[in-house]
Coordinates of C-alpha atoms in Angstrom, one line a residue:
Chain A
X377 CA 155.4 -120.8 82.2
X378 CA 152.4 -121.5 80.6
X379 CA 150.7 -124.3 79.3
X380 CA 150.0 -123.6 75.2
X381 CA 147.8 -126.2 73.3
X382 CA 148.5 -126.1 69.8
X383 CA 145.9 -127.6 67.3
X384 CA 147.0 -128.2 64.0
X385 CA 146.3 -130.9 61.2
X386 CA 149.1 -129.5 59.1
X387 CA 152.3 -131.5 59.5
X388 CA 155.0 -128.7 60.4
X389 CA 153.1 -126.2 61.6
X390 CA 152.4 -127.9 65.3
X391 CA 156.2 -128.7 65.5
X392 CA 157.4 -124.9 64.6
X393 CA 154.9 -123.5 67.2
X394 CA 155.9 -126.1 69.8
X395 CA 159.9 -125.1 69.3
X396 CA 159.4 -121.8 69.5
X397 CA 157.3 -121.8 72.8
X398 CA 159.5 -124.0 74.1
X399 CA 162.0 -122.0 73.7
X400 CA 160.1 -119.3 75.0
X401 CA 159.7 -121.6 78.1
X402 CA 156.4 -122.7 77.9
X403 CA 155.0 -126.1 78.0
X404 CA 153.3 -126.7 74.8
X405 CA 150.7 -129.3 74.1
X406 CA 149.6 -130.7 70.3
X407 CA 146.7 -131.7 68.8
X408 CA 145.6 -132.7 65.0
X409 CA 142.3 -131.8 65.4
X410 CA 139.2 -130.0 67.5
X411 CA 138.0 -133.8 69.2
X412 CA 141.7 -134.7 70.0
X413 CA 142.2 -131.2 71.4
X414 CA 139.2 -131.8 74.0
X415 CA 140.7 -135.0 74.8
X416 CA 144.2 -133.4 75.6
X417 CA 142.1 -130.7 77.6
X418 CA 140.7 -133.0 79.7
X419 CA 144.0 -134.0 80.6
X420 CA 145.5 -130.9 81.5
X421 CA 143.8 -127.4 81.3
X422 CA 145.8 -125.1 78.9
X423 CA 146.6 -121.4 79.8
X424 CA 146.0 -120.9 76.0
X425 CA 144.7 -122.5 73.0
X426 CA 145.9 -121.6 69.3
X427 CA 144.2 -123.7 66.9
X428 CA 144.0 -123.8 63.0
X429 CA 140.3 -123.1 61.8
X430 CA 140.3 -125.6 58.9
X431 CA 140.8 -129.2 60.1
X432 CA 139.1 -132.7 59.7
X433 CA 136.8 -134.2 62.6
X434 CA 136.0 -131.0 64.2
X435 CA 137.4 -128.0 62.6
X436 CA 138.5 -124.9 64.6
X437 CA 135.3 -123.3 65.0
X438 CA 133.4 -126.0 66.6
X439 CA 136.6 -126.4 68.8
X440 CA 136.0 -123.0 69.7
X441 CA 132.3 -123.3 70.3
X442 CA 132.8 -126.4 72.5
X443 CA 135.4 -124.3 74.5
X444 CA 132.9 -121.2 74.9
X445 CA 130.0 -123.4 76.0
X446 CA 132.1 -125.5 78.5
X447 CA 131.8 -123.8 81.8
X448 CA 135.7 -125.1 82.9
X449 CA 137.2 -123.9 79.7
X450 CA 135.1 -120.6 78.5
X451 CA 137.9 -118.4 80.1
X452 CA 140.8 -119.4 78.0
X453 CA 142.1 -117.2 75.6
X454 CA 141.5 -118.8 72.0
X455 CA 143.6 -117.7 68.9
X456 CA 142.2 -118.9 65.8
X457 CA 145.0 -119.3 62.6
X458 CA 143.2 -119.4 59.2
X459 CA 144.8 -119.2 55.5
X460 CA 141.9 -116.9 54.7
X461 CA 142.0 -113.4 55.4
X462 CA 140.1 -112.4 59.0
X463 CA 137.4 -110.4 56.7
X464 CA 136.3 -113.8 55.4
X465 CA 135.8 -115.5 58.3
X466 CA 135.0 -113.1 60.8
X467 CA 131.1 -112.5 60.1
X468 CA 130.7 -116.4 60.4
X469 CA 133.0 -117.1 63.7
X470 CA 133.2 -115.2 66.7
X471 CA 134.7 -115.6 70.2
X472 CA 138.2 -115.8 69.3
X473 CA 140.5 -113.4 70.9
X474 CA 143.2 -113.3 68.3
X475 CA 143.7 -113.8 64.5
X476 CA 147.2 -115.5 62.9
X477 CA 146.6 -115.3 59.3
X478 CA 148.6 -118.2 57.8
X479 CA 151.5 -118.1 56.8
X480 CA 152.3 -116.7 60.1
X481 CA 155.5 -114.9 61.2
X482 CA 157.3 -116.3 64.0
X483 CA 158.5 -112.9 65.4
X484 CA 154.6 -112.1 65.8
X485 CA 154.0 -115.5 67.9
X486 CA 156.1 -114.5 71.1
X487 CA 154.7 -111.0 71.6
X488 CA 150.6 -112.5 70.6
X489 CA 151.2 -114.9 73.4
X490 CA 152.2 -112.7 75.6
X491 CA 149.7 -110.4 75.3
X492 CA 146.8 -113.0 75.7
X493 CA 148.6 -114.6 78.5
X494 CA 148.5 -111.0 79.9
X495 CA 144.9 -110.6 79.4
X496 CA 144.1 -113.7 81.3
X497 CA 146.4 -112.8 84.0
X498 CA 144.1 -109.6 84.5
Chain B
X1021 CA 163.1 -104.1 49.7
X1022 CA 165.2 -102.9 46.1
X1023 CA 168.9 -103.5 45.2
X1024 CA 170.7 -101.9 42.5
X1025 CA 172.4 -103.7 40.0
X1026 CA 176.1 -105.6 40.4
X1027 CA 179.2 -103.3 39.6
X1028 CA 179.5 -103.0 35.7
X1029 CA 176.3 -104.7 35.0
X1030 CA 173.2 -103.0 33.8
X1031 CA 169.9 -103.1 35.8
X1032 CA 167.2 -106.1 34.7
X1033 CA 165.5 -105.6 31.4
X1034 CA 162.0 -106.6 32.7
X1035 CA 160.1 -104.3 35.6
X1036 CA 159.5 -105.2 39.2
X1037 CA 155.7 -106.2 39.2
X1038 CA 153.7 -103.6 40.1
X1039 CA 150.4 -105.4 41.1
X1040 CA 149.7 -105.7 44.8
X1041 CA 148.7 -109.4 43.8
X1042 CA 152.1 -110.4 42.2
X1043 CA 154.4 -112.5 44.8
X1044 CA 156.8 -110.3 46.8
X1045 CA 160.2 -110.6 45.2
X1046 CA 163.5 -111.0 46.8
X1047 CA 165.7 -109.1 44.4
X1048 CA 169.1 -111.4 43.5
X1049 CA 171.3 -107.8 43.0
X1050 CA 172.2 -109.4 39.8
X1051 CA 170.5 -107.7 37.2
X1052 CA 170.5 -110.6 34.4
X1053 CA 169.6 -112.8 36.9
X1054 CA 166.4 -110.8 38.2
X1055 CA 165.4 -110.7 34.3
X1056 CA 165.8 -114.6 33.9
X1057 CA 163.4 -114.6 37.0
X1058 CA 161.0 -111.9 35.6
X1059 CA 161.8 -109.5 38.6
X1060 CA 163.9 -111.8 41.3
X1061 CA 163.1 -115.0 43.6
X1062 CA 159.6 -115.2 45.1
X1063 CA 160.3 -114.1 48.5
X1064 CA 160.0 -116.9 51.2
X1065 CA 160.5 -119.5 48.6
X1066 CA 162.9 -122.3 48.8
X1067 CA 165.5 -122.8 46.2
X1068 CA 168.0 -125.5 45.2
X1069 CA 171.4 -124.2 43.4
X1070 CA 173.0 -126.9 41.8
X1071 CA 175.9 -127.2 40.0
X1072 CA 179.5 -129.3 40.2
X1073 CA 182.2 -127.9 42.4
X1074 CA 183.9 -124.9 40.7
X1075 CA 180.7 -124.0 39.1
X1076 CA 180.1 -121.1 41.1
X1077 CA 177.5 -121.7 43.6
X1078 CA 179.0 -120.6 46.7
X1079 CA 180.0 -117.0 45.1
X1080 CA 176.4 -116.9 43.6
X1081 CA 174.6 -117.2 47.0
X1082 CA 177.2 -115.0 48.7
X1083 CA 176.5 -112.2 46.3
X1084 CA 172.8 -112.5 47.0
X1085 CA 173.7 -112.4 50.6
X1086 CA 175.5 -109.1 50.2
X1087 CA 173.1 -107.6 48.0
X1088 CA 170.7 -108.4 50.5
X1089 CA 172.7 -106.7 53.5
X1090 CA 173.5 -103.9 51.4
X1091 CA 169.7 -103.0 51.0
X1092 CA 169.5 -103.3 54.7
X1093 CA 168.7 -107.2 55.3
X1094 CA 170.3 -109.8 57.2
X1095 CA 171.5 -113.2 56.1
X1096 CA 172.6 -116.4 57.7
X1097 CA 175.0 -118.6 55.8
X1098 CA 175.4 -122.3 57.2
X1099 CA 177.8 -124.6 56.2
X1100 CA 177.2 -128.2 56.4
X1101 CA 180.5 -129.6 55.1
X1102 CA 183.7 -129.6 56.8
X1103 CA 185.2 -126.5 54.5
X1104 CA 187.0 -124.0 57.2
X1105 CA 185.3 -120.5 57.1
X1106 CA 188.4 -118.8 57.0
X1107 CA 189.4 -120.2 53.4
X1108 CA 185.7 -119.3 52.4
X1109 CA 186.3 -115.9 53.4
X1110 CA 189.6 -115.6 51.8
X1111 CA 188.1 -116.7 48.3
X1112 CA 185.5 -114.5 48.6
X1113 CA 187.6 -111.4 49.8
X1114 CA 188.9 -111.4 46.0
X1115 CA 185.3 -110.5 44.6
X1116 CA 184.1 -106.7 44.8
X1117 CA 181.0 -107.4 46.2
X1118 CA 182.5 -108.9 49.4
X1119 CA 182.6 -106.4 52.3
X1120 CA 184.3 -107.9 55.4
X1121 CA 182.5 -105.1 57.6
X1122 CA 179.0 -107.0 57.1
X1123 CA 180.5 -110.1 58.4
X1124 CA 179.0 -110.9 62.0
X1125 CA 176.8 -107.6 61.6
X1126 CA 174.4 -108.1 58.6
X1127 CA 176.0 -111.7 57.7
X1128 CA 176.3 -114.7 59.7
X1129 CA 178.8 -117.5 58.8
X1130 CA 177.7 -120.9 60.8
X1131 CA 179.0 -124.2 60.7
X1132 CA 176.6 -127.0 61.5
X1133 CA 178.6 -129.9 60.4
X1134 CA 179.3 -131.4 63.9
X1135 CA 175.9 -130.2 65.1
X1136 CA 174.3 -132.3 62.0
X1137 CA 176.6 -135.3 63.1
X1138 CA 175.9 -135.3 66.5
X1139 CA 171.9 -134.0 66.6
X1140 CA 170.6 -135.1 62.9
X1141 CA 168.1 -133.2 60.7
X1142 CA 165.9 -132.3 63.9
X1143 CA 168.8 -130.8 65.8
X1144 CA 170.0 -128.8 62.4
X1145 CA 166.3 -127.3 61.9
X1146 CA 166.2 -126.3 65.5
X1147 CA 169.5 -124.6 65.4
X1148 CA 168.2 -122.9 61.8
X1149 CA 165.0 -121.5 63.3
X1150 CA 167.1 -119.7 66.3
X1151 CA 169.6 -118.7 64.3
X1152 CA 167.1 -117.1 61.8
X1153 CA 164.8 -115.5 64.4
X1154 CA 168.1 -114.4 66.7
X1155 CA 169.3 -112.6 63.4
X1156 CA 166.0 -111.3 61.8
X1157 CA 167.7 -113.2 58.7
X1158 CA 165.8 -112.7 55.3
X1159 CA 167.9 -115.2 53.5
X1160 CA 169.3 -118.7 54.7
X1161 CA 172.1 -120.1 52.9
X1162 CA 172.4 -123.8 53.3
X1163 CA 175.7 -124.9 51.8
X1164 CA 176.0 -128.5 51.6
X1165 CA 172.6 -130.0 51.2
X1166 CA 174.5 -133.3 50.4
X1167 CA 175.3 -134.0 54.0
X1168 CA 171.9 -133.3 55.2
X1169 CA 170.6 -135.8 53.0
X1170 CA 173.3 -138.2 54.0
X1171 CA 171.6 -137.8 57.8
X1172 CA 168.0 -138.7 56.2
X1173 CA 167.6 -142.3 56.7
X1174 CA 164.7 -142.8 54.6
X1175 CA 163.1 -140.4 51.8
X1176 CA 160.2 -139.6 53.9
X1177 CA 162.4 -137.9 56.4
X1178 CA 164.2 -136.0 54.1
X1179 CA 160.5 -135.1 52.9
X1180 CA 159.7 -134.0 56.4
X1181 CA 162.8 -132.2 56.8
X1182 CA 162.3 -130.1 53.1
X1183 CA 158.7 -129.4 54.4
X1184 CA 159.7 -128.0 57.5
X1185 CA 162.1 -125.9 55.9
X1186 CA 159.3 -124.6 53.9
X1187 CA 157.1 -123.8 56.9
X1188 CA 160.2 -122.1 58.3
X1189 CA 160.6 -119.9 55.5
X1190 CA 157.0 -118.7 55.6
X1191 CA 157.0 -118.3 59.1
X1192 CA 160.5 -116.4 59.5
X1193 CA 159.8 -114.3 56.4
X1194 CA 163.5 -115.6 55.0
X1195 CA 164.0 -116.8 51.5
X1196 CA 166.1 -120.3 51.6
X1197 CA 168.9 -121.6 49.3
X1198 CA 170.0 -124.9 49.2
X1199 CA 173.5 -125.7 47.6
X1200 CA 174.3 -128.9 46.3
X1201 CA 176.5 -130.8 43.9
X1202 CA 175.0 -134.0 44.0
X1203 CA 174.8 -135.6 40.7
X1204 CA 173.2 -134.3 37.6
X1205 CA 170.6 -131.9 37.1
X1206 CA 168.4 -133.8 34.5
X1207 CA 165.0 -134.6 34.1
X1208 CA 165.5 -137.7 36.2
X1209 CA 167.0 -135.9 39.2
X1210 CA 164.2 -133.7 39.2
X1211 CA 162.0 -136.5 40.3
X1212 CA 164.1 -136.5 43.9
X1213 CA 162.3 -135.8 46.6
X1214 CA 164.0 -132.5 47.6
X1215 CA 163.5 -131.4 44.1
X1216 CA 159.8 -132.0 43.7
X1217 CA 159.2 -130.1 47.0
X1218 CA 161.1 -126.8 46.6
X1219 CA 160.0 -123.9 44.8
X1220 CA 162.5 -123.7 42.6
X1221 CA 166.0 -124.9 41.0
X1222 CA 168.8 -123.2 39.6
X1223 CA 171.2 -125.2 37.5
X1224 CA 174.8 -123.6 36.9
X1225 CA 176.7 -125.8 34.5
X1226 CA 180.1 -125.7 32.6
X1227 CA 180.5 -126.5 28.8
X1228 CA 183.9 -126.9 26.8
X1229 CA 183.3 -125.9 23.0
X1230 CA 186.8 -127.1 21.7
X1231 CA 189.3 -125.1 23.6
X1232 CA 186.6 -122.4 25.1
X1233 CA 184.9 -123.2 27.8
X1234 CA 181.4 -121.5 28.9
X1235 CA 179.1 -120.9 31.8
X1236 CA 175.4 -121.1 31.8
X1237 CA 172.7 -120.9 34.2
X1238 CA 169.2 -122.3 33.9
X1239 CA 166.0 -121.9 35.6
X1240 CA 164.9 -125.5 36.0
X1241 CA 161.9 -124.9 37.8
X1242 CA 160.5 -121.3 39.1
X1243 CA 156.9 -121.8 41.1
X1244 CA 154.6 -118.8 41.3
X1245 CA 156.3 -116.7 38.5
X1246 CA 157.1 -116.9 35.1
X1247 CA 160.7 -116.9 34.0
X1248 CA 163.1 -117.2 30.9
X1249 CA 163.5 -120.5 30.2
X1250 CA 166.4 -122.5 28.7
X1251 CA 170.4 -121.7 29.3
X1252 CA 171.7 -118.6 29.5
X1253 CA 175.0 -117.1 29.6
X1254 CA 177.2 -116.6 32.8
X1255 CA 180.1 -114.9 33.8
X1256 CA 182.6 -114.9 37.0
X1257 CA 184.6 -111.7 37.2
X1258 CA 186.0 -109.8 39.7
X1259 CA 182.9 -108.3 40.1
X1260 CA 181.1 -111.6 41.0
X1261 CA 178.4 -113.5 39.1
X1262 CA 177.4 -111.8 35.9
X1263 CA 174.2 -113.4 34.1
X1264 CA 173.4 -112.3 30.4
X1265 CA 170.1 -113.7 29.4
X1266 CA 169.7 -115.5 26.1
X1267 CA 168.7 -113.0 23.4
X1268 CA 166.2 -114.9 21.8
X1269 CA 164.4 -115.5 25.2
X1270 CA 164.1 -111.9 25.9
X1271 CA 160.1 -111.1 26.1
X1272 CA 159.3 -109.4 22.7
X1273 CA 158.9 -106.0 23.3
X1274 CA 155.6 -104.2 22.4
X1275 CA 156.3 -103.4 18.7
X1276 CA 156.5 -100.0 17.5
X1277 CA 153.8 -98.8 15.4
X1278 CA 154.2 -100.4 11.7
X1279 CA 154.4 -97.3 9.6
X1280 CA 157.2 -98.4 7.5
X1281 CA 155.6 -96.9 4.0
X1282 CA 154.7 -93.7 5.9
X1283 CA 157.4 -93.5 8.4
X1284 CA 159.5 -90.7 9.1
X1285 CA 163.1 -90.9 7.4
X1286 CA 166.3 -90.9 8.9
X1287 CA 169.1 -89.4 6.5
X1288 CA 172.0 -91.5 6.2
X1289 CA 174.0 -88.3 5.6
X1290 CA 175.2 -88.9 1.8
X1291 CA 172.9 -86.7 -0.4
X1292 CA 172.5 -89.0 -3.5
X1293 CA 171.9 -91.9 -1.4
X1294 CA 169.0 -90.3 0.4
X1295 CA 167.4 -89.5 -2.8
X1296 CA 167.6 -92.7 -3.9
X1297 CA 165.6 -93.9 -0.7
X1298 CA 163.1 -91.4 -0.8
X1299 CA 164.6 -89.3 1.7
X1300 CA 166.6 -91.8 3.8
X1301 CA 165.9 -95.0 5.9
X1302 CA 162.7 -95.3 7.4
X1303 CA 162.3 -94.7 11.1
X1304 CA 162.6 -98.0 13.0
X1305 CA 163.8 -100.2 10.4
X1306 CA 166.9 -102.5 9.9
X1307 CA 169.0 -102.2 6.9
X1308 CA 172.1 -104.2 6.0
X1309 CA 174.7 -103.0 4.0
X1310 CA 176.3 -105.6 2.0
X1311 CA 179.7 -105.7 0.2
X1312 CA 183.2 -107.1 -0.2
X1313 CA 186.1 -105.6 2.1
X1314 CA 186.8 -102.0 1.0
X1315 CA 183.6 -101.1 -0.5
X1316 CA 183.0 -98.7 1.8
X1317 CA 180.7 -100.0 4.5
X1318 CA 182.0 -99.0 7.6
X1319 CA 182.3 -95.4 5.6
X1320 CA 178.6 -95.3 4.9
X1321 CA 177.8 -96.6 8.4
X1322 CA 179.8 -93.6 9.7
X1323 CA 178.1 -91.2 7.8
X1324 CA 174.7 -92.4 9.2
X1325 CA 176.1 -92.5 12.8
X1326 CA 177.2 -88.7 12.3
X1327 CA 173.7 -87.5 11.9
X1328 CA 172.9 -88.3 15.4
X1329 CA 171.7 -85.4 17.4
X1330 CA 170.8 -84.7 21.1
X1331 CA 167.2 -85.8 20.3
X1332 CA 168.3 -88.9 18.0
X1333 CA 171.4 -90.0 19.9
X1334 CA 173.7 -92.8 18.2
X1335 CA 175.6 -96.0 19.0
X1336 CA 178.0 -97.9 17.3
X1337 CA 178.7 -101.8 17.9
X1338 CA 182.2 -102.3 16.3
X1339 CA 184.4 -105.7 16.3
X1340 CA 187.1 -104.6 13.9
X1341 CA 188.1 -101.0 14.4
X1342 CA 188.4 -99.5 17.6
X1343 CA 186.5 -96.2 18.0
X1344 CA 189.7 -93.8 17.8
X1345 CA 190.3 -95.4 14.2
X1346 CA 186.8 -94.7 13.8
X1347 CA 186.8 -91.3 14.8
X1348 CA 189.9 -90.3 12.9
X1349 CA 188.5 -91.9 9.7
X1350 CA 185.3 -89.8 10.1
X1351 CA 186.6 -86.4 11.4
X1352 CA 187.3 -85.2 7.6
X1353 CA 183.6 -85.9 6.8
X1354 CA 181.9 -85.3 10.0
X1355 CA 183.8 -83.0 12.2
X1356 CA 180.7 -83.0 14.9
X1357 CA 181.2 -86.8 15.4
X1358 CA 183.8 -86.3 18.2
X1359 CA 182.2 -84.0 20.4
X1360 CA 179.1 -85.7 19.9
X1361 CA 181.2 -88.6 21.6
X1362 CA 182.3 -86.3 23.9
X1363 CA 179.0 -84.7 25.1
X1364 CA 176.9 -88.4 25.2
X1365 CA 175.2 -88.1 22.2
X1366 CA 177.2 -90.9 20.4
X1367 CA 178.4 -93.6 22.0
X1368 CA 180.8 -96.6 20.7
X1369 CA 180.9 -100.3 22.1
X1370 CA 184.1 -101.9 21.1
X1371 CA 184.2 -105.8 21.1
X1372 CA 187.5 -106.5 19.6
X1373 CA 188.7 -109.5 21.9
X1374 CA 188.5 -112.7 20.3
X1375 CA 186.4 -114.4 22.8
X1376 CA 183.3 -113.1 24.0
X1377 CA 179.4 -113.4 24.6
X1378 CA 177.1 -112.5 22.0
X1379 CA 174.1 -112.2 24.9
X1380 CA 176.5 -109.7 26.7
X1381 CA 177.2 -107.6 23.6
X1382 CA 173.1 -107.7 23.1
X1383 CA 172.0 -107.1 26.5
X1384 CA 174.7 -104.2 27.0
X1385 CA 173.1 -102.9 23.5
X1386 CA 169.7 -102.9 24.8
X1387 CA 170.6 -101.5 27.7
X1388 CA 172.6 -98.1 26.4
X1389 CA 169.7 -98.1 23.8
X1390 CA 166.9 -97.7 26.7
X1391 CA 169.3 -95.5 29.1
X1392 CA 170.1 -92.9 26.5
X1393 CA 167.1 -93.3 24.1
X1394 CA 169.4 -94.2 21.3
X1395 CA 167.3 -93.8 17.8
X1396 CA 170.4 -94.7 15.6
X1397 CA 172.3 -98.3 16.1
X1398 CA 175.0 -99.0 13.8
X1399 CA 176.6 -102.7 14.2
X1400 CA 179.9 -103.2 12.3
X1401 CA 179.6 -105.9 11.2
X1402 CA 177.2 -108.9 11.4
X1403 CA 180.4 -111.3 11.0
X1404 CA 181.7 -110.3 14.2
X1405 CA 179.0 -112.1 16.1
X1406 CA 179.9 -115.5 14.1
X1407 CA 183.2 -116.0 15.8
X1408 CA 181.7 -115.4 19.5
X1409 CA 178.4 -117.5 18.9
X1410 CA 178.4 -120.6 20.8
X1411 CA 177.0 -122.7 19.7
X1412 CA 176.9 -121.3 16.3
X1413 CA 173.5 -122.8 15.1
X1414 CA 171.7 -119.8 17.6
X1415 CA 173.2 -117.1 15.3
X1416 CA 170.0 -116.6 13.2
X1417 CA 167.5 -116.9 15.9
X1418 CA 169.9 -114.3 17.5
X1419 CA 169.9 -112.0 14.7
X1420 CA 166.1 -112.0 14.3
X1421 CA 165.7 -111.5 17.9
X1422 CA 168.2 -108.5 18.4
X1423 CA 166.9 -106.6 15.5
X1424 CA 163.3 -107.6 16.6
X1425 CA 164.1 -105.8 20.0
X1426 CA 165.6 -102.7 18.1
X1427 CA 162.8 -102.3 15.7
X1428 CA 160.1 -102.5 18.5
X1429 CA 161.9 -99.8 20.3
X1430 CA 161.5 -97.8 17.5
X1431 CA 165.5 -97.7 16.7
X1432 CA 166.7 -97.5 13.3
X1433 CA 169.1 -100.3 12.8
X1434 CA 172.1 -100.2 10.0
X1435 CA 174.5 -103.3 10.1
X1436 CA 177.3 -104.1 7.7
X1437 CA 177.9 -107.2 6.1
X1438 CA 180.9 -108.6 4.4
X1439 CA 180.3 -110.8 1.4
X1440 CA 182.8 -112.4 -0.7
X1441 CA 181.2 -112.1 -3.8
X1442 CA 178.4 -110.2 -5.2
X1443 CA 174.8 -111.3 -5.2
X1444 CA 174.2 -112.9 -8.5
X1445 CA 177.3 -115.3 -8.6
X1446 CA 177.8 -116.7 -5.3
X1447 CA 177.9 -115.1 -1.9
X1448 CA 177.7 -116.3 1.6
X1449 CA 175.9 -114.4 4.6
X1450 CA 176.0 -115.6 8.7
X1451 CA 172.4 -116.2 8.3
X1452 CA 170.5 -118.5 6.0
X1453 CA 168.3 -115.6 5.0
X1454 CA 168.5 -111.9 5.7
X1455 CA 164.8 -111.5 4.9
X1456 CA 163.8 -111.3 8.8
X1457 CA 167.0 -109.1 9.8
X1458 CA 167.1 -106.5 6.8
X1459 CA 163.8 -104.7 6.0
X1460 CA 166.2 -103.0 3.6
X1461 CA 169.0 -103.9 1.5
X1462 CA 172.1 -101.5 0.1
X1463 CA 174.7 -103.5 -1.9
X1464 CA 178.3 -102.0 -2.2
X1465 CA 180.3 -103.7 -4.7
X1466 CA 183.7 -102.8 -7.2
X1467 CA 183.1 -103.0 -10.6
X1468 CA 185.6 -102.4 -13.4
X1469 CA 184.9 -99.8 -15.5
X1470 CA 187.6 -98.0 -18.1
X1471 CA 190.4 -100.3 -16.9
X1472 CA 190.0 -99.2 -13.1
X1473 CA 187.9 -100.6 -10.0
X1474 CA 185.0 -98.3 -9.0
X1475 CA 182.8 -98.3 -6.0
X1476 CA 179.2 -98.5 -6.5
X1477 CA 176.0 -98.6 -4.8
X1478 CA 172.2 -99.5 -5.4
X1479 CA 169.5 -100.1 -3.1
X1480 CA 168.2 -103.7 -3.7
X1481 CA 165.1 -103.7 -1.5
X1482 CA 163.0 -101.1 0.9
X1483 CA 160.2 -102.5 2.5
X1484 CA 157.0 -101.0 1.5
X1485 CA 158.6 -98.0 0.1
X1486 CA 159.5 -97.2 -3.2
X1487 CA 162.8 -96.6 -4.2
X1488 CA 165.5 -95.7 -7.1
X1489 CA 167.3 -98.8 -8.2
X1490 CA 169.8 -97.1 -10.4
X1491 CA 173.7 -98.3 -9.7
X1492 CA 175.5 -95.4 -8.5
X1493 CA 179.3 -94.7 -8.7
X1494 CA 180.6 -93.2 -5.9
X1495 CA 184.1 -91.9 -4.2
X1496 CA 185.2 -91.9 -1.0
X1497 CA 187.4 -88.6 -0.5
X1498 CA 188.0 -85.9 1.9
X1499 CA 184.1 -85.1 2.0
X1500 CA 183.1 -88.7 3.0
X1501 CA 181.0 -90.5 0.1
X1502 CA 180.2 -88.5 -2.5
X1503 CA 177.8 -90.1 -5.6
X1504 CA 179.3 -89.3 -8.7
X1505 CA 177.3 -91.4 -11.6
X1506 CA 174.4 -92.6 -12.3
X1507 CA 174.4 -96.1 -14.6
X1508 CA 172.0 -96.8 -17.3
X1509 CA 171.4 -100.5 -17.9
X1510 CA 173.5 -103.3 -16.3
X1511 CA 175.0 -104.4 -19.6
X1512 CA 176.6 -100.9 -20.1
X1513 CA 179.4 -102.1 -18.2
X1514 CA 181.1 -105.7 -16.8
X1515 CA 180.7 -106.3 -12.9
X1516 CA 183.3 -108.3 -11.2
X1517 CA 184.8 -108.7 -7.6
X1518 CA 188.2 -107.8 -6.9
X1519 CA 189.3 -111.3 -7.2
X1520 CA 188.1 -112.0 -10.6
X1521 CA 191.1 -112.2 -12.7
X1522 CA 189.6 -113.4 -16.0
X1523 CA 190.0 -111.3 -18.9
X1524 CA 187.3 -109.7 -20.7

């Protein structure tokens, strides 16, 4: 079982991912924006972060930057979610481990999570 | 994923979208419905199907599921009311699309009534997500939305439930149908929270006209795509649901090149008449042959039909005489007619029943024209539509739409129309004005001459072309219609209708 932090301001996405990942046996933390996510990570270090890009207060790009600049958190795999295609944001934002185009397909989530957690284990 | 049309039903009249930027579609498997939806449901949308008990919601949604399964997909049917599945399946077993072998393989029936009672909407949502994922369902039907609404303690809770369903639809690649019979589908109900949030609403209705009942279907809302608005005829048959788009609502076909004046001519097959017409009827035009009963309208129409060839196939829609009678009548002057019917050059569409749907007749006619490349169409006679049209006030616009579609496809149409009296005295027609549907008018009448009634023909109008307006007598004999005499001025004889018994 791994601890996964899901960050999204849109109602329903976090709930859906939480339910799916819990069914897969993971512990799921949720946050509504980047700042909220950092607060959650101060309480419990997740094994994986799945975050939306466009959020108020602190967006996914700022959250990713903060994580990569933190000596304690920089090794955590990070999956970025966005409604825009990856080639639109890829030039501006670097450092994520996987990209999820919204609306994402549930069928792909479990496999992606396993892959990212596997990378961490290596 | 593509689905062929249901049994006995022509395919959709609109093409599936080609551009990759257009939304992906989920074909209903019901050709007429996919025409209304301009190609099918938008995939991963969430739709309400509304109708009173018996309106056909369960049949429609199951038919969509079985079409999806036939195309290789999976469907999940969740009942929220206490209806027993064995009764539901027993009813479906009467319908041609039902396939028992697909149950628990591609189509899964689940009852969630007790779970909803115990765990509420949150529990229902978890069940739906798990079952969709477990069966890789591309379609979810939630039968009994009213039960889910009852478990929402606030409007916000219901909105959250619908919103989470939308998320699920996108994330699970699943198109969702919510069935409900609650209230009426009207402008007021469309402000209900679930109605404002969903991607589309389909209303099924029954309307009684005197002793007759007609079903119709209406797309009340359809996000992300164009659709054919208004009410459209629907039938529930042993094949399942059939939808017949309202002819007036069909997208206008691209108009054929307007070459009326210089258009090639299609011979009627009556030598003298073709001379009066300058060689025949202009290709792609519509003609009305007017005349009282017994004047020779159907015989003239059969002459025109008999000139069909493999390169110029023909179709006759008839309301009063069945095809075998018509063939027998024409066999003496058109011996090729029978073989042409046998080899598919000429088709007959016989609508002798007292009840029927004008839109079904039109839809099937247009589909046959497309399928066989028909170039000569005969409608014998226009009044046959009058008894079927509900409501009757639709008829003028219906005729305009139908002849417009045929004209745009380059079809030369000849319609017969019975009138009680000859023009110039009094007459009645089923439309206020024939102008929009009759580019050409041919009048047949009886006149009294030398103590006997004779048949006469005259060309009253040939749009954009010169024509011979001479009144010509004709006979119908073993060789069919033969023109025999040209009259001079109208005052050389006395015209009267067969019912006119006054002396003089």
